[in-house]
Amino acid sequence: MQRIFKTGAAVFDKTLETAIWVAFSLMSGVGVTQVFFRYVLKSSLSWSEEFQKYMHIWLIFLAIPLAYKNGSHIGMNVLFDRMPLRMQKWFLILVDVLWLGMGVALVRYTLRIMTVAKRQTSPGLGLRMDAVYACIVVCGVALCLMAMRKLIERLRAIKSSKDTAL
Amino acid sequence: MMLLGLFIILLLAIFLGIPVLLAIGAVGLVGFILNDLNPAFFPQKMFAMLDSFSLLALPYFILAGELMTRGGLSKKLVEFAEKVVGHVRGGLGHASVLANIVFANVSGSSTAATVAIGSILIPAMKERGYKGGFAASLIAASGIIGPIIPPSMTMIVYGSMAGVSIGGLFLAGIIPGLLIGAGLVGLIFLFSMLPGFDELRKTTGRFDLMEVLKSVKSVWVALLAPVIILGGILGGVFTATEAGVVTCFYAFVVSLLIYRTVKWSDLPGILVNAAITTAMVVGIIAVAGGLGWLLSYLDFNTAALSAITSVSSDPTIVMLMLIAVMLFMTMFVESLAVLVIMIPVIVHIGSQFGFNPIHLGLLMVFATQIGATTPPVAVLLFVATSIAKTPYDQTIRCCWPFVLTLIAILLLCAFVPATATFLPHYFLGQ
C-alpha cells in the first residue's frame, strides 16, 4: 500500500514538473520569436502576447503546489524556530489543513466562474476562457493532493514517534 | 472594525509563520465570506491580477539569472572585485560592494545576492579576522543593491501592481543603487580608521591591471548584461518584458553555447527551479489581487488616507510618513508581503498628493529592502548570519551603522527626487 502511495506521488510530481518546464519552454520560445518578428522582420505576431500571458498563468498555478511540496513558499520562521518541537509538528499540520482548505475553495469557487467564462473567448487566440481558468482548478486539486499526502506523512511520523516512546 | 481585525489577523498569521501566500489567500477568502461577497470573485481577481503582460518580465529575468549564475559566476565576480579593490583599505569589504553591484546586473533579488556573494566572501572575511556579525551585516546591507539596480524583481512587482512603467523604475534605480554602493564604501573606510578594526586595514596585494583584465574575461557575461537590459529600454525600443526575453536568450546562448556551464540535460531542472521562484512571488501577487479588491471594497485606502492627513497634509511630511510606515512594518513582517498589501494604499495616497509615481515607487521599494536588513525580523541578516555561523545578537550589534547609512541614502533620494527621476526623464521622458 505504502509503495503504491509513494509511486503514485512520484508520478504525480514528475507530471507536474514536466508540464511546468514544457510550458516555460513554449512561453520563452514564443517570447523570443515575437521579438525576432517585431524587430527583425518588422511584423508582430498578433497572438504571441496572449499566448505568453496565459502560459505564464498556467505555469504559476502549476508551480504553486510544487513550491508547497518543496516548502519553498515565502514565510517567516522567527517564531516557528522558537516553538517546542511538539508544537512545531502540530503547527505544520495546521498549515497543511489550511492549504487543503485553500485547495478546496479554489476548486469550488473557480468552477463557478468557469460556468460563466465558457461563454467568453479570448480576443487573440480565440480560446474558450474556461480552459484558461481551469489552471486554478488544477492548482486547487494539486494543492489538496499535496496537503493530504503531507498530512498522512506527518500524522504517520507523529504516531511512529509515539510508538517508539511507548 | 472588520477592516482593522482582518489586517491584524493577516499580519499575525504571517508573523506566526504561515506562508505569506496562504495567509493572504485565507484571510482574503474569509473576508469575502464574512462580508457576504460572492467568494467566486476571489479566484477571478487572482486571475485578473496575473493577466498582465508587464508581469511576464519576472519569469524571464529569473530564468536569465538562473542560467547566468550557474557555473560559479558569483565566485568569479568576487575574484574580479578583489583584484579591482583588494589593494585598498577594507579591500574585502569594498569587494563585497563591487561584487554586489555587478551581480545586481544579472540578479534582481537581494536574498539571491546575499547567498551567492555571502557564501564566498563571508568565510574569506572571517579568515582574515573580520568579526562574523560585521561581515554578515555588510553582506546583507550590500545585498540590497540587487533589487535597486536593474533588473529588479521587486520593481517588476511594484510596477505591474501599481501601473507604473517598469522600464522607468529600472532606470530610477541606477543612481540610488550606486549611491548605496558609495555610502557603504565610505562607511567601510570610516571603520578602517577606527581602533578595534585592524582587520579592515589589511589589504590583498597590489593593483595589477593585467590581472584585472584577465579576470574580466570570466565575468564579461555580467558586465555586458546591463548593456542588453538597459540598451533597449534606454532607446525606448524594448518594453521591460522584451528586455527580459532578450536577456534570457543572451543567457541561454552564453551558458549553453559559449561557456558550456549548462548542459541541455540541465535545462528542465533550471526551468522548474525558475518557475518555482517565480510562483513564490507571483502567487503572492495573485492572492494580493483578491485581498486588495476586498480592502478597497472596505474603503481601506480612504481610511489610510484620512489617518495620514489627520496628522499632516504637507506632502513632504506625508512622504516621510509613508517611508516610516514601510520601514516600521518591514521590521516585523516579510517585506514582499508588506509591499503587495500596501501598494494600493501607496498609489492612492501618491495620486492624492501628486507624487511622481516613479520616485514614489523607487522610495517604497528601497524602504522595504532596508526593512529586510533591520532587526528584529530581517531576512537578509538571518541569511548572512547563518552563513557566518555567528550568534544573531552579534549581527544585531554590528548592523546599525549599515542600516543608518541605508536610511540616510533613502532620505537623500526622498529629498532630492532627481536621484531617481533624472534618468527616466532624460531617456524616456517620464
CSV table of N, CA and C in Angstrom, one decimal, chain B residues 142-277:
chain,number,residue,atom,x,y,z
B,142,SER,N,24.9,45.2,1.6
B,142,SER,CA,25.3,45.4,0.2
B,142,SER,C,24.4,44.5,-0.7
B,143,GLY,N,23.7,43.5,-0.1
B,143,GLY,CA,22.8,42.7,-0.9
B,143,GLY,C,21.6,43.4,-1.4
B,144,ILE,N,21.2,44.5,-0.7
B,144,ILE,CA,20.0,45.2,-1.2
B,144,ILE,C,20.3,46.0,-2.5
B,145,ILE,N,21.5,46.1,-2.9
B,145,ILE,CA,21.8,46.8,-4.2
B,145,ILE,C,21.1,45.9,-5.3
B,146,GLY,N,21.0,44.6,-5.1
B,146,GLY,CA,20.5,43.7,-6.1
B,146,GLY,C,19.1,44.2,-6.6
B,147,PRO,N,18.1,44.4,-5.8
B,147,PRO,CA,16.8,44.8,-6.3
B,147,PRO,C,16.7,46.3,-6.6
B,148,ILE,N,17.8,47.1,-6.3
B,148,ILE,CA,17.7,48.5,-6.7
B,148,ILE,C,18.3,48.8,-8.1
B,149,ILE,N,19.4,48.2,-8.3
B,149,ILE,CA,20.0,48.3,-9.7
B,149,ILE,C,19.3,47.3,-10.6
B,150,PRO,N,18.9,47.7,-11.8
B,150,PRO,CA,18.1,46.7,-12.7
B,150,PRO,C,18.9,45.5,-13.1
B,151,PRO,N,18.2,44.4,-13.4
B,151,PRO,CA,16.8,44.2,-13.3
B,151,PRO,C,16.4,43.9,-11.8
B,152,SER,N,15.2,44.2,-11.5
B,152,SER,CA,14.8,44.0,-10.1
B,152,SER,C,13.4,43.4,-10.0
B,153,MET,N,13.4,42.3,-9.3
B,153,MET,CA,12.1,41.6,-9.1
B,153,MET,C,11.1,42.4,-8.4
B,154,THR,N,11.6,43.1,-7.3
B,154,THR,CA,10.6,43.9,-6.5
B,154,THR,C,10.0,45.1,-7.4
B,155,MET,N,10.9,45.6,-8.2
B,155,MET,CA,10.4,46.7,-9.1
B,155,MET,C,9.3,46.2,-10.1
B,156,ILE,N,9.6,45.0,-10.6
B,156,ILE,CA,8.6,44.5,-11.5
B,156,ILE,C,7.3,44.3,-10.8
B,157,VAL,N,7.3,43.7,-9.5
B,157,VAL,CA,6.1,43.6,-8.7
B,157,VAL,C,5.4,44.9,-8.5
B,158,TYR,N,6.2,45.9,-8.1
B,158,TYR,CA,5.6,47.2,-7.8
B,158,TYR,C,5.0,47.8,-9.1
B,159,GLY,N,5.8,47.8,-10.2
B,159,GLY,CA,5.4,48.4,-11.4
B,159,GLY,C,4.1,47.8,-12.0
B,160,SER,N,4.0,46.4,-11.9
B,160,SER,CA,2.9,45.8,-12.5
B,160,SER,C,1.6,45.9,-11.6
B,161,MET,N,1.8,46.0,-10.3
B,161,MET,CA,0.7,46.2,-9.4
B,161,MET,C,0.2,47.6,-9.4
B,162,ALA,N,1.2,48.6,-9.4
B,162,ALA,CA,0.8,50.0,-9.3
B,162,ALA,C,0.6,50.7,-10.6
B,163,GLY,N,0.8,49.9,-11.7
B,163,GLY,CA,0.6,50.5,-13.1
B,163,GLY,C,1.7,51.6,-13.4
B,164,VAL,N,2.9,51.4,-12.9
B,164,VAL,CA,4.0,52.3,-13.2
B,164,VAL,C,4.9,51.7,-14.1
B,165,SER,N,5.5,52.5,-15.0
B,165,SER,CA,6.5,51.9,-16.0
B,165,SER,C,7.6,51.2,-15.4
B,166,ILE,N,7.8,49.9,-15.7
B,166,ILE,CA,8.9,49.1,-15.1
B,166,ILE,C,10.2,49.6,-15.7
B,167,GLY,N,10.2,49.9,-17.0
B,167,GLY,CA,11.5,50.5,-17.5
B,167,GLY,C,11.9,51.7,-16.8
B,168,GLY,N,10.9,52.6,-16.5
B,168,GLY,CA,11.2,53.8,-15.8
B,168,GLY,C,11.7,53.5,-14.4
B,169,LEU,N,11.1,52.5,-13.7
B,169,LEU,CA,11.6,52.2,-12.4
B,169,LEU,C,13.0,51.6,-12.4
B,170,PHE,N,13.3,50.8,-13.5
B,170,PHE,CA,14.6,50.2,-13.6
B,170,PHE,C,15.6,51.4,-13.7
B,171,LEU,N,15.3,52.4,-14.6
B,171,LEU,CA,16.3,53.5,-14.7
B,171,LEU,C,16.4,54.3,-13.4
B,172,ALA,N,15.3,54.4,-12.7
B,172,ALA,CA,15.3,55.2,-11.5
B,172,ALA,C,16.2,54.6,-10.4
B,173,GLY,N,16.4,53.3,-10.5
B,173,GLY,CA,17.2,52.6,-9.5
B,173,GLY,C,18.7,52.7,-9.7
B,174,ILE,N,19.1,53.2,-10.9
B,174,ILE,CA,20.6,53.1,-11.1
B,174,ILE,C,21.4,54.1,-10.2
B,175,ILE,N,20.9,55.3,-10.1
B,175,ILE,CA,21.7,56.3,-9.3
B,175,ILE,C,21.6,55.9,-7.8
B,176,PRO,N,20.4,55.7,-7.3
B,176,PRO,CA,20.3,55.2,-5.9
B,176,PRO,C,21.1,54.0,-5.6
B,177,GLY,N,21.2,53.0,-6.5
B,177,GLY,CA,22.0,51.8,-6.3
B,177,GLY,C,23.4,52.1,-6.2
B,178,LEU,N,23.9,53.0,-7.1
B,178,LEU,CA,25.3,53.4,-7.0
B,178,LEU,C,25.6,54.2,-5.7
B,179,LEU,N,24.6,55.0,-5.3
B,179,LEU,CA,24.7,55.8,-4.1
B,179,LEU,C,24.9,54.9,-2.9
B,180,ILE,N,24.1,53.8,-2.9
B,180,ILE,CA,24.2,52.8,-1.8
B,180,ILE,C,25.6,52.3,-1.7
B,181,GLY,N,26.1,51.9,-3.0
B,181,GLY,CA,27.5,51.4,-3.0
B,181,GLY,C,28.5,52.4,-2.5
B,182,ALA,N,28.3,53.7,-2.9
B,182,ALA,CA,29.3,54.7,-2.4
B,182,ALA,C,29.1,54.9,-0.9
B,183,GLY,N,27.9,54.9,-0.4
B,183,GLY,CA,27.7,55.1,1.0
B,183,GLY,C,28.4,53.9,1.8
B,184,LEU,N,28.2,52.7,1.4
B,184,LEU,CA,28.8,51.6,2.1
B,184,LEU,C,30.3,51.6,2.0
B,185,VAL,N,30.8,52.0,0.8
B,185,VAL,CA,32.3,52.1,0.7
B,185,VAL,C,32.8,53.1,1.7
B,186,GLY,N,32.1,54.3,1.8
B,186,GLY,CA,32.5,55.3,2.7
B,186,GLY,C,32.5,54.8,4.1
B,187,LEU,N,31.5,54.1,4.5
B,187,LEU,CA,31.4,53.5,5.8
B,187,LEU,C,32.5,52.6,6.2
B,188,ILE,N,32.9,51.7,5.2
B,188,ILE,CA,34.0,50.8,5.4
B,188,ILE,C,35.3,51.5,5.6
B,189,PHE,N,35.5,52.6,4.8
B,189,PHE,CA,36.7,53.4,5.0
B,189,PHE,C,36.7,54.0,6.4
B,190,LEU,N,35.6,54.5,6.9
B,190,LEU,CA,35.4,55.1,8.2
B,190,LEU,C,35.8,54.1,9.3
B,191,PHE,N,35.2,52.9,9.1
B,191,PHE,CA,35.5,51.8,10.1
B,191,PHE,C,37.0,51.5,10.1
B,192,SER,N,37.6,51.5,8.9
B,192,SER,CA,39.0,51.1,8.8
B,192,SER,C,39.9,52.1,9.5
B,193,MET,N,39.4,53.2,9.9
B,193,MET,CA,40.2,54.2,10.6
B,193,MET,C,40.0,54.1,12.1
B,194,LEU,N,39.0,53.4,12.5
B,194,LEU,CA,38.7,53.3,13.9
B,194,LEU,C,39.6,52.3,14.6
B,195,PRO,N,39.9,52.5,15.9
B,195,PRO,CA,40.6,51.5,16.6
B,195,PRO,C,39.7,50.3,16.8
B,196,GLY,N,40.3,49.1,16.9
B,196,GLY,CA,39.4,47.9,17.0
B,196,GLY,C,39.0,47.3,15.7
B,197,PHE,N,39.4,47.9,14.6
B,197,PHE,CA,39.1,47.3,13.3
B,197,PHE,C,40.4,47.1,12.5
B,198,ASP,N,41.4,46.5,13.1
B,198,ASP,CA,42.7,46.3,12.5
B,198,ASP,C,42.5,45.5,11.2
B,199,GLU,N,41.6,44.5,11.3
B,199,GLU,CA,41.4,43.6,10.1
B,199,GLU,C,41.1,44.3,8.9
B,200,LEU,N,40.4,45.5,9.0
B,200,LEU,CA,40.0,46.2,7.8
B,200,LEU,C,41.2,46.9,7.2
B,201,ARG,N,42.3,47.1,7.9
B,201,ARG,CA,43.4,47.8,7.4
B,201,ARG,C,44.3,46.8,6.6
B,202,LYS,N,44.0,45.5,6.6
B,202,LYS,CA,44.8,44.6,5.8
B,202,LYS,C,44.4,44.6,4.4
B,203,THR,N,45.3,44.6,3.5
B,203,THR,CA,45.0,44.6,2.0
B,203,THR,C,45.5,43.3,1.4
B,204,THR,N,45.0,43.1,0.2
B,204,THR,CA,45.4,41.9,-0.5
B,204,THR,C,46.2,42.2,-1.8
B,205,GLY,N,47.5,42.3,-1.6
B,205,GLY,CA,48.5,42.5,-2.7
B,205,GLY,C,48.3,43.9,-3.3
B,206,ARG,N,48.9,44.1,-4.5
B,206,ARG,CA,48.9,45.4,-5.2
B,206,ARG,C,48.0,45.3,-6.4
B,207,PHE,N,47.6,46.5,-6.9
B,207,PHE,CA,46.7,46.6,-8.1
B,207,PHE,C,47.5,46.2,-9.3
B,208,ASP,N,47.0,45.2,-10.1
B,208,ASP,CA,47.7,44.8,-11.3
B,208,ASP,C,46.7,44.8,-12.4
B,209,LEU,N,46.9,45.8,-13.3
B,209,LEU,CA,45.9,46.0,-14.4
B,209,LEU,C,45.8,44.7,-15.3
B,210,MET,N,46.9,44.0,-15.5
B,210,MET,CA,46.8,42.8,-16.3
B,210,MET,C,45.9,41.7,-15.7
B,211,GLU,N,46.1,41.6,-14.4
B,211,GLU,CA,45.3,40.6,-13.6
B,211,GLU,C,43.8,41.0,-13.7
B,212,VAL,N,43.5,42.3,-13.6
B,212,VAL,CA,42.1,42.7,-13.6
B,212,VAL,C,41.6,42.4,-15.0
B,213,LEU,N,42.3,42.7,-16.1
B,213,LEU,CA,41.8,42.4,-17.4
B,213,LEU,C,41.6,40.9,-17.6
B,214,LYS,N,42.5,40.1,-17.0
B,214,LYS,CA,42.4,38.7,-17.2
B,214,LYS,C,41.1,38.2,-16.5
B,215,SER,N,40.8,38.8,-15.3
B,215,SER,CA,39.6,38.3,-14.6
B,215,SER,C,38.3,38.8,-15.3
B,216,VAL,N,38.4,39.9,-16.1
B,216,VAL,CA,37.3,40.5,-16.8
B,216,VAL,C,36.7,39.4,-17.8
B,217,LYS,N,37.7,38.6,-18.3
B,217,LYS,CA,37.4,37.5,-19.2
B,217,LYS,C,36.3,36.6,-18.7
B,218,SER,N,36.4,36.3,-17.3
B,218,SER,CA,35.5,35.3,-16.8
B,218,SER,C,34.2,36.0,-16.3
B,219,VAL,N,34.1,37.3,-16.3
B,219,VAL,CA,32.9,37.9,-15.8
B,219,VAL,C,32.2,38.9,-16.8
B,220,TRP,N,32.7,38.8,-18.1
B,220,TRP,CA,32.1,39.7,-19.1
B,220,TRP,C,30.6,39.5,-19.3
B,221,VAL,N,30.1,38.2,-19.0
B,221,VAL,CA,28.7,38.0,-19.1
B,221,VAL,C,27.9,39.0,-18.3
B,222,ALA,N,28.3,39.1,-17.0
B,222,ALA,CA,27.6,40.0,-16.1
B,222,ALA,C,27.8,41.5,-16.5
B,223,LEU,N,29.1,41.8,-16.9
B,223,LEU,CA,29.4,43.2,-17.2
B,223,LEU,C,28.6,43.6,-18.5
B,224,LEU,N,28.3,42.7,-19.4
B,224,LEU,CA,27.6,43.1,-20.6
B,224,LEU,C,26.1,43.1,-20.4
B,225,ALA,N,25.6,42.4,-19.4
B,225,ALA,CA,24.2,42.3,-19.2
B,225,ALA,C,23.4,43.6,-19.2
B,226,PRO,N,24.0,44.6,-18.4
B,226,PRO,CA,23.2,45.9,-18.4
B,226,PRO,C,23.1,46.5,-19.8
B,227,VAL,N,24.1,46.3,-20.6
B,227,VAL,CA,24.0,46.9,-22.0
B,227,VAL,C,22.8,46.4,-22.7
B,228,ILE,N,22.6,45.0,-22.5
B,228,ILE,CA,21.5,44.4,-23.2
B,228,ILE,C,20.2,44.8,-22.5
B,229,ILE,N,20.1,44.7,-21.2
B,229,ILE,CA,18.9,45.0,-20.4
B,229,ILE,C,18.5,46.5,-20.7
B,230,LEU,N,19.5,47.4,-20.4
B,230,LEU,CA,19.1,48.8,-20.5
B,230,LEU,C,19.2,49.4,-21.9
B,231,GLY,N,20.0,48.8,-22.7
B,231,GLY,CA,20.2,49.3,-24.1
B,231,GLY,C,18.9,49.5,-24.7
B,232,GLY,N,18.1,48.5,-24.8
B,232,GLY,CA,16.8,48.6,-25.4
B,232,GLY,C,15.8,49.5,-24.7
B,233,ILE,N,15.8,49.5,-23.4
B,233,ILE,CA,14.9,50.3,-22.6
B,233,ILE,C,15.3,51.8,-22.8
B,234,LEU,N,16.6,52.1,-22.7
B,234,LEU,CA,17.0,53.4,-22.8
B,234,LEU,C,16.7,54.0,-24.2
B,235,GLY,N,16.8,53.2,-25.2
B,235,GLY,CA,16.5,53.7,-26.6
B,235,GLY,C,15.0,53.8,-26.8
B,236,GLY,N,14.2,53.4,-25.8
B,236,GLY,CA,12.8,53.4,-25.9
B,236,GLY,C,12.3,52.4,-26.9
B,237,VAL,N,13.1,51.4,-27.2
B,237,VAL,CA,12.8,50.3,-28.2
B,237,VAL,C,12.0,49.2,-27.5
B,238,PHE,N,12.6,48.7,-26.4
B,238,PHE,CA,12.1,47.5,-25.7
B,238,PHE,C,11.1,47.9,-24.6
B,239,THR,N,10.2,47.0,-24.3
B,239,THR,CA,9.5,47.1,-23.1
B,239,THR,C,10.3,46.2,-22.1
B,240,ALA,N,10.0,46.4,-20.8
B,240,ALA,CA,10.8,45.6,-19.8
B,240,ALA,C,10.7,44.1,-20.1
B,241,THR,N,9.5,43.6,-20.5
B,241,THR,CA,9.3,42.2,-20.8
B,241,THR,C,10.1,41.8,-21.9
B,242,GLU,N,10.2,42.6,-23.0
B,242,GLU,CA,11.0,42.2,-24.1
B,242,GLU,C,12.5,42.2,-23.8
B,243,ALA,N,12.9,43.2,-22.9
B,243,ALA,CA,14.3,43.2,-22.4
B,243,ALA,C,14.5,41.9,-21.7
B,244,GLY,N,13.5,41.4,-20.9
B,244,GLY,CA,13.7,40.1,-20.2
B,244,GLY,C,13.9,39.0,-21.1
B,245,VAL,N,13.1,39.0,-22.2
B,245,VAL,CA,13.2,37.9,-23.2
B,245,VAL,C,14.6,37.9,-23.8
B,246,VAL,N,15.1,39.1,-24.2
B,246,VAL,CA,16.4,39.2,-24.9
B,246,VAL,C,17.5,38.8,-23.9
B,247,THR,N,17.4,39.2,-22.6
B,247,THR,CA,18.4,38.8,-21.6
B,247,THR,C,18.4,37.3,-21.5
B,248,CYS,N,17.2,36.7,-21.5
B,248,CYS,CA,17.1,35.3,-21.3
B,248,CYS,C,17.8,34.6,-22.5
B,249,PHE,N,17.5,35.1,-23.7
B,249,PHE,CA,18.1,34.5,-24.9
B,249,PHE,C,19.7,34.6,-24.8
B,250,TYR,N,20.1,35.8,-24.4
B,250,TYR,CA,21.5,36.0,-24.2
B,250,TYR,C,22.1,35.0,-23.2
B,251,ALA,N,21.5,34.9,-22.0
B,251,ALA,CA,21.9,34.0,-21.0
B,251,ALA,C,22.0,32.5,-21.5
B,252,PHE,N,21.0,32.2,-22.3
B,252,PHE,CA,20.9,30.9,-22.9
B,252,PHE,C,22.0,30.6,-23.8
B,253,VAL,N,22.3,31.5,-24.7
B,253,VAL,CA,23.4,31.4,-25.7
B,253,VAL,C,24.8,31.3,-25.0
B,254,VAL,N,25.0,32.2,-24.0
B,254,VAL,CA,26.2,32.3,-23.3
B,254,VAL,C,26.5,31.0,-22.5
B,255,SER,N,25.4,30.5,-21.7
B,255,SER,CA,25.6,29.4,-20.8
B,255,SER,C,25.7,28.1,-21.6
B,256,LEU,N,24.9,27.9,-22.6
B,256,LEU,CA,24.8,26.7,-23.3
B,256,LEU,C,25.8,26.5,-24.4
B,257,LEU,N,26.0,27.6,-25.2
B,257,LEU,CA,26.8,27.5,-26.4
B,257,LEU,C,28.2,28.1,-26.2
B,258,ILE,N,28.4,29.1,-25.4
B,258,ILE,CA,29.8,29.7,-25.3
B,258,ILE,C,30.5,29.1,-24.1
B,259,TYR,N,30.0,29.4,-22.9
B,259,TYR,CA,30.7,28.9,-21.7
B,259,TYR,C,30.5,27.4,-21.5
B,260,ARG,N,29.4,26.9,-21.9
B,260,ARG,CA,29.0,25.5,-21.7
B,260,ARG,C,28.9,25.1,-20.2
B,261,THR,N,28.5,26.1,-19.4
B,261,THR,CA,28.4,25.8,-18.0
B,261,THR,C,27.0,25.1,-17.7
B,262,VAL,N,26.1,25.1,-18.7
B,262,VAL,CA,24.9,24.5,-18.6
B,262,VAL,C,24.7,23.5,-19.8
B,263,LYS,N,24.3,22.2,-19.4
B,263,LYS,CA,24.1,21.2,-20.4
B,263,LYS,C,22.6,21.2,-20.8
B,264,TRP,N,22.3,20.7,-22.0
B,264,TRP,CA,20.9,20.6,-22.4
B,264,TRP,C,20.1,19.8,-21.4
B,265,SER,N,20.7,18.8,-20.8
B,265,SER,CA,20.0,17.9,-19.8
B,265,SER,C,19.7,18.7,-18.5
B,266,ASP,N,20.5,19.8,-18.3
B,266,ASP,CA,20.2,20.6,-17.1
B,266,ASP,C,19.0,21.5,-17.2
B,267,LEU,N,18.6,21.7,-18.5
B,267,LEU,CA,17.5,22.7,-18.8
B,267,LEU,C,16.2,22.5,-18.0
B,268,PRO,N,15.7,21.2,-18.1
B,268,PRO,CA,14.4,21.1,-17.4
B,268,PRO,C,14.5,21.4,-15.9
B,269,GLY,N,15.5,21.0,-15.3
B,269,GLY,CA,15.7,21.4,-13.8
B,269,GLY,C,15.8,22.9,-13.6
B,270,ILE,N,16.5,23.6,-14.5
B,270,ILE,CA,16.7,25.0,-14.4
B,270,ILE,C,15.3,25.7,-14.6
B,271,LEU,N,14.6,25.2,-15.6
B,271,LEU,CA,13.2,25.8,-15.9
B,271,LEU,C,12.3,25.6,-14.7
B,272,VAL,N,12.3,24.4,-14.1
B,272,VAL,CA,11.4,24.1,-13.0
B,272,VAL,C,11.8,25.0,-11.8
B,273,ASN,N,13.1,25.1,-11.5
B,273,ASN,CA,13.6,26.0,-10.4
B,273,ASN,C,13.1,27.4,-10.6
B,274,ALA,N,13.3,27.9,-11.9
B,274,ALA,CA,13.0,29.3,-12.1
B,274,ALA,C,11.4,29.5,-12.0
B,275,ALA,N,10.7,28.4,-12.4
B,275,ALA,CA,9.2,28.5,-12.3
B,275,ALA,C,8.8,28.6,-10.8
B,276,ILE,N,9.4,27.8,-10.0
B,276,ILE,CA,9.1,27.8,-8.6
B,276,ILE,C,9.4,29.1,-8.0
B,277,THR,N,10.6,29.7,-8.3
B,277,THR,CA,11.0,31.0,-7.7
B,277,THR,C,9.9,32.0,-8.2
